[in-house]
């Protein structure tokens, strides 16, 4: 089965951030993308759903227990 690919606005909606923030994650190499070039114009990038899940898991933080 082919990987499910998500658009940048879809990723931004899942993460509840602005599209520019998603582009920053991509530029920093934190979020892998697939480039679907459509000619000499602007490229179209998509984020594999599995990579987004991995990205979220890698940033999960376990809350510390409150002191008694």
Short mmCIF file of N, CA and C in Angstrom, two decimals:
data_model
loop_
_atom_site.label_atom_id
_atom_site.label_comp_id
_atom_site.label_asym_id
_atom_site.label_seq_id
_atom_site.Cartn_x
_atom_site.Cartn_y
_atom_site.Cartn_z
N UNK A 1 0.84 -1.18 0.00
CA UNK A 1 0.00 0.00 0.00
C UNK A 1 0.89 1.25 0.00
N UNK A 2 0.60 2.21 -0.86
CA UNK A 2 1.42 3.42 -0.90
C UNK A 2 1.26 4.25 0.37
N UNK A 3 2.31 4.99 0.68
CA UNK A 3 2.28 5.85 1.86
C UNK A 3 1.28 6.98 1.67
N UNK A 4 0.58 7.32 2.71
CA UNK A 4 -0.35 8.45 2.67
C UNK A 4 0.46 9.73 2.80
N UNK A 5 0.23 10.66 1.89
CA UNK A 5 0.97 11.92 1.89
C UNK A 5 0.04 13.07 2.29
N UNK A 6 0.54 13.94 3.15
CA UNK A 6 -0.26 15.06 3.66
C UNK A 6 0.29 16.38 3.14
N UNK A 7 -0.60 17.29 2.82
CA UNK A 7 -0.18 18.62 2.39
C UNK A 7 0.31 19.42 3.59
N UNK A 8 0.99 20.51 3.32
CA UNK A 8 1.50 21.37 4.39
C UNK A 8 0.34 21.94 5.23
N UNK A 9 -0.74 22.43 4.60
CA UNK A 9 -1.85 22.91 5.44
C UNK A 9 -2.46 21.80 6.31
N UNK A 10 -2.50 20.58 5.81
CA UNK A 10 -3.03 19.46 6.61
C UNK A 10 -2.12 19.18 7.80
N UNK A 11 -0.82 19.21 7.58
CA UNK A 11 0.14 18.99 8.67
C UNK A 11 0.01 20.11 9.70
N UNK A 12 -0.12 21.34 9.22
CA UNK A 12 -0.27 22.48 10.13
C UNK A 12 -1.53 22.32 10.98
N UNK A 13 -2.59 21.81 10.39
CA UNK A 13 -3.84 21.61 11.13
C UNK A 13 -3.67 20.53 12.19
N UNK A 14 -2.98 19.44 11.85
CA UNK A 14 -2.76 18.37 12.83
C UNK A 14 -1.93 18.87 14.00
N UNK A 15 -0.90 19.66 13.70
CA UNK A 15 -0.01 20.16 14.76
C UNK A 15 -0.55 21.42 15.44
N UNK A 16 -1.61 22.00 14.90
CA UNK A 16 -2.19 23.23 15.40
C UNK A 16 -1.17 24.36 15.42
N UNK A 17 -0.47 24.50 14.28
CA UNK A 17 0.52 25.56 14.10
C UNK A 17 0.28 26.23 12.74
N UNK A 18 0.97 27.31 12.49
CA UNK A 18 0.89 28.00 11.21
C UNK A 18 1.69 27.23 10.15
N UNK A 19 1.33 27.40 8.89
CA UNK A 19 2.07 26.73 7.80
C UNK A 19 3.55 27.09 7.83
N UNK A 20 3.86 28.32 8.18
CA UNK A 20 5.27 28.74 8.21
C UNK A 20 6.07 27.92 9.22
N UNK A 21 5.44 27.55 10.30
CA UNK A 21 6.11 26.72 11.29
C UNK A 21 6.44 25.35 10.71
N UNK A 22 5.53 24.79 9.93
CA UNK A 22 5.78 23.50 9.28
C UNK A 22 6.95 23.64 8.32
N UNK A 23 6.99 24.72 7.54
CA UNK A 23 8.10 24.94 6.62
C UNK A 23 9.43 25.08 7.39
N UNK A 24 9.38 25.66 8.57
CA UNK A 24 10.61 25.76 9.39
C UNK A 24 11.08 24.38 9.84
N UNK A 25 10.15 23.51 10.24
CA UNK A 25 10.51 22.14 10.61
C UNK A 25 11.15 21.42 9.42
N UNK A 26 10.59 21.63 8.24
CA UNK A 26 11.12 21.01 7.02
C UNK A 26 12.52 21.54 6.73
N UNK A 27 12.69 22.87 6.78
CA UNK A 27 13.99 23.49 6.49
C UNK A 27 15.06 23.04 7.48
N UNK A 28 14.66 22.81 8.73
CA UNK A 28 15.61 22.37 9.76
C UNK A 28 15.95 20.88 9.63
N UNK A 29 15.22 20.17 8.78
CA UNK A 29 15.47 18.74 8.62
C UNK A 29 14.76 17.89 9.66
N UNK A 30 13.87 18.50 10.43
CA UNK A 30 13.15 17.77 11.47
C UNK A 30 11.97 16.98 10.93
N UNK A 31 11.44 17.42 9.79
CA UNK A 31 10.26 16.79 9.22
C UNK A 31 10.55 16.44 7.76
N UNK A 32 10.67 15.14 7.44
CA UNK A 32 10.97 14.73 6.07
C UNK A 32 9.78 14.98 5.13
N UNK A 33 10.10 15.26 3.88
CA UNK A 33 9.06 15.52 2.88
C UNK A 33 9.35 14.75 1.60
N UNK A 34 8.31 14.63 0.79
CA UNK A 34 8.42 14.09 -0.56
C UNK A 34 8.14 15.26 -1.49
N UNK A 35 9.05 15.50 -2.45
CA UNK A 35 8.89 16.61 -3.38
C UNK A 35 8.24 16.10 -4.66
N UNK A 36 7.05 16.57 -4.96
CA UNK A 36 6.32 16.19 -6.17
C UNK A 36 6.47 17.31 -7.19
N UNK A 37 7.59 17.32 -7.84
CA UNK A 37 7.85 18.40 -8.80
C UNK A 37 6.85 18.35 -9.94
N UNK A 38 6.34 19.52 -10.29
CA UNK A 38 5.33 19.60 -11.33
C UNK A 38 5.81 20.44 -12.51
N UNK A 39 7.10 20.48 -12.73
CA UNK A 39 7.64 21.27 -13.82
C UNK A 39 8.62 22.29 -13.30
N UNK A 40 8.79 23.36 -14.06
CA UNK A 40 9.79 24.37 -13.69
C UNK A 40 9.29 25.33 -12.62
N UNK A 41 8.00 25.28 -12.34
CA UNK A 41 7.41 26.17 -11.33
C UNK A 41 7.76 25.72 -9.93
N UNK A 42 6.97 26.17 -9.02
CA UNK A 42 7.19 25.82 -7.62
C UNK A 42 6.98 24.33 -7.40
N UNK A 43 7.76 23.79 -6.50
CA UNK A 43 7.61 22.37 -6.19
C UNK A 43 6.46 22.19 -5.20
N UNK A 44 5.92 21.00 -5.19
CA UNK A 44 4.87 20.67 -4.24
C UNK A 44 5.42 19.63 -3.31
N UNK A 45 5.45 19.95 -2.04
CA UNK A 45 5.97 18.98 -1.08
C UNK A 45 4.82 18.40 -0.27
N UNK A 46 5.01 17.15 0.11
CA UNK A 46 4.04 16.45 0.93
C UNK A 46 4.80 15.74 2.04
N UNK A 47 4.14 15.57 3.16
CA UNK A 47 4.73 14.90 4.32
C UNK A 47 4.10 13.52 4.44
N UNK A 48 4.92 12.46 4.43
CA UNK A 48 4.35 11.13 4.66
C UNK A 48 3.72 11.06 6.06
N UNK A 49 2.53 10.49 6.14
CA UNK A 49 1.81 10.40 7.42
C UNK A 49 2.64 9.69 8.48
N UNK A 50 3.37 8.65 8.07
CA UNK A 50 4.20 7.90 9.03
C UNK A 50 5.29 8.80 9.61
N UNK A 51 5.85 9.67 8.77
CA UNK A 51 6.90 10.59 9.25
C UNK A 51 6.33 11.62 10.22
N UNK A 52 5.10 12.04 9.96
CA UNK A 52 4.46 12.99 10.88
C UNK A 52 4.21 12.31 12.23
N UNK A 53 3.75 11.07 12.20
CA UNK A 53 3.55 10.33 13.46
C UNK A 53 4.85 10.19 14.23
N UNK A 54 5.92 9.89 13.51
CA UNK A 54 7.24 9.75 14.13
C UNK A 54 7.70 11.09 14.72
N UNK A 55 7.48 12.17 13.98
CA UNK A 55 7.85 13.52 14.43
C UNK A 55 7.13 13.84 15.74
N UNK A 56 5.83 13.55 15.79
CA UNK A 56 5.06 13.83 17.00
C UNK A 56 5.55 12.98 18.16
N UNK A 57 5.81 11.71 17.90
CA UNK A 57 6.30 10.81 18.96
C UNK A 57 7.65 11.26 19.50
N UNK A 58 8.51 11.75 18.62
CA UNK A 58 9.85 12.16 19.04
C UNK A 58 9.82 13.41 19.91
N UNK A 59 8.75 14.17 19.82
CA UNK A 59 8.64 15.40 20.59
C UNK A 59 7.73 15.27 21.80
N UNK A 60 7.20 14.09 22.03
CA UNK A 60 6.33 13.87 23.17
C UNK A 60 7.13 14.01 24.47
N UNK A 61 6.54 14.64 25.43
CA UNK A 61 7.19 14.88 26.72
C UNK A 61 6.33 14.24 27.80
N UNK A 62 6.97 13.52 28.67
CA UNK A 62 6.27 12.92 29.80
C UNK A 62 6.26 13.92 30.94
N UNK A 63 5.07 14.23 31.41
CA UNK A 63 4.93 15.20 32.48
C UNK A 63 5.57 14.66 33.76
N UNK A 64 6.29 15.53 34.44
CA UNK A 64 6.90 15.11 35.69
C UNK A 64 5.83 15.07 36.77
N UNK A 65 6.08 14.22 37.75
CA UNK A 65 5.14 14.09 38.87
C UNK A 65 5.27 15.28 39.80
N UNK A 66 4.17 15.78 40.28
CA UNK A 66 4.25 16.90 41.22
C UNK A 66 4.90 16.45 42.53
N UNK A 67 5.66 17.33 43.13
CA UNK A 67 6.31 17.01 44.41
C UNK A 67 5.29 17.03 45.52
N UNK A 68 5.51 16.19 46.48
CA UNK A 68 4.61 16.14 47.65
C UNK A 68 5.19 16.84 48.81
#
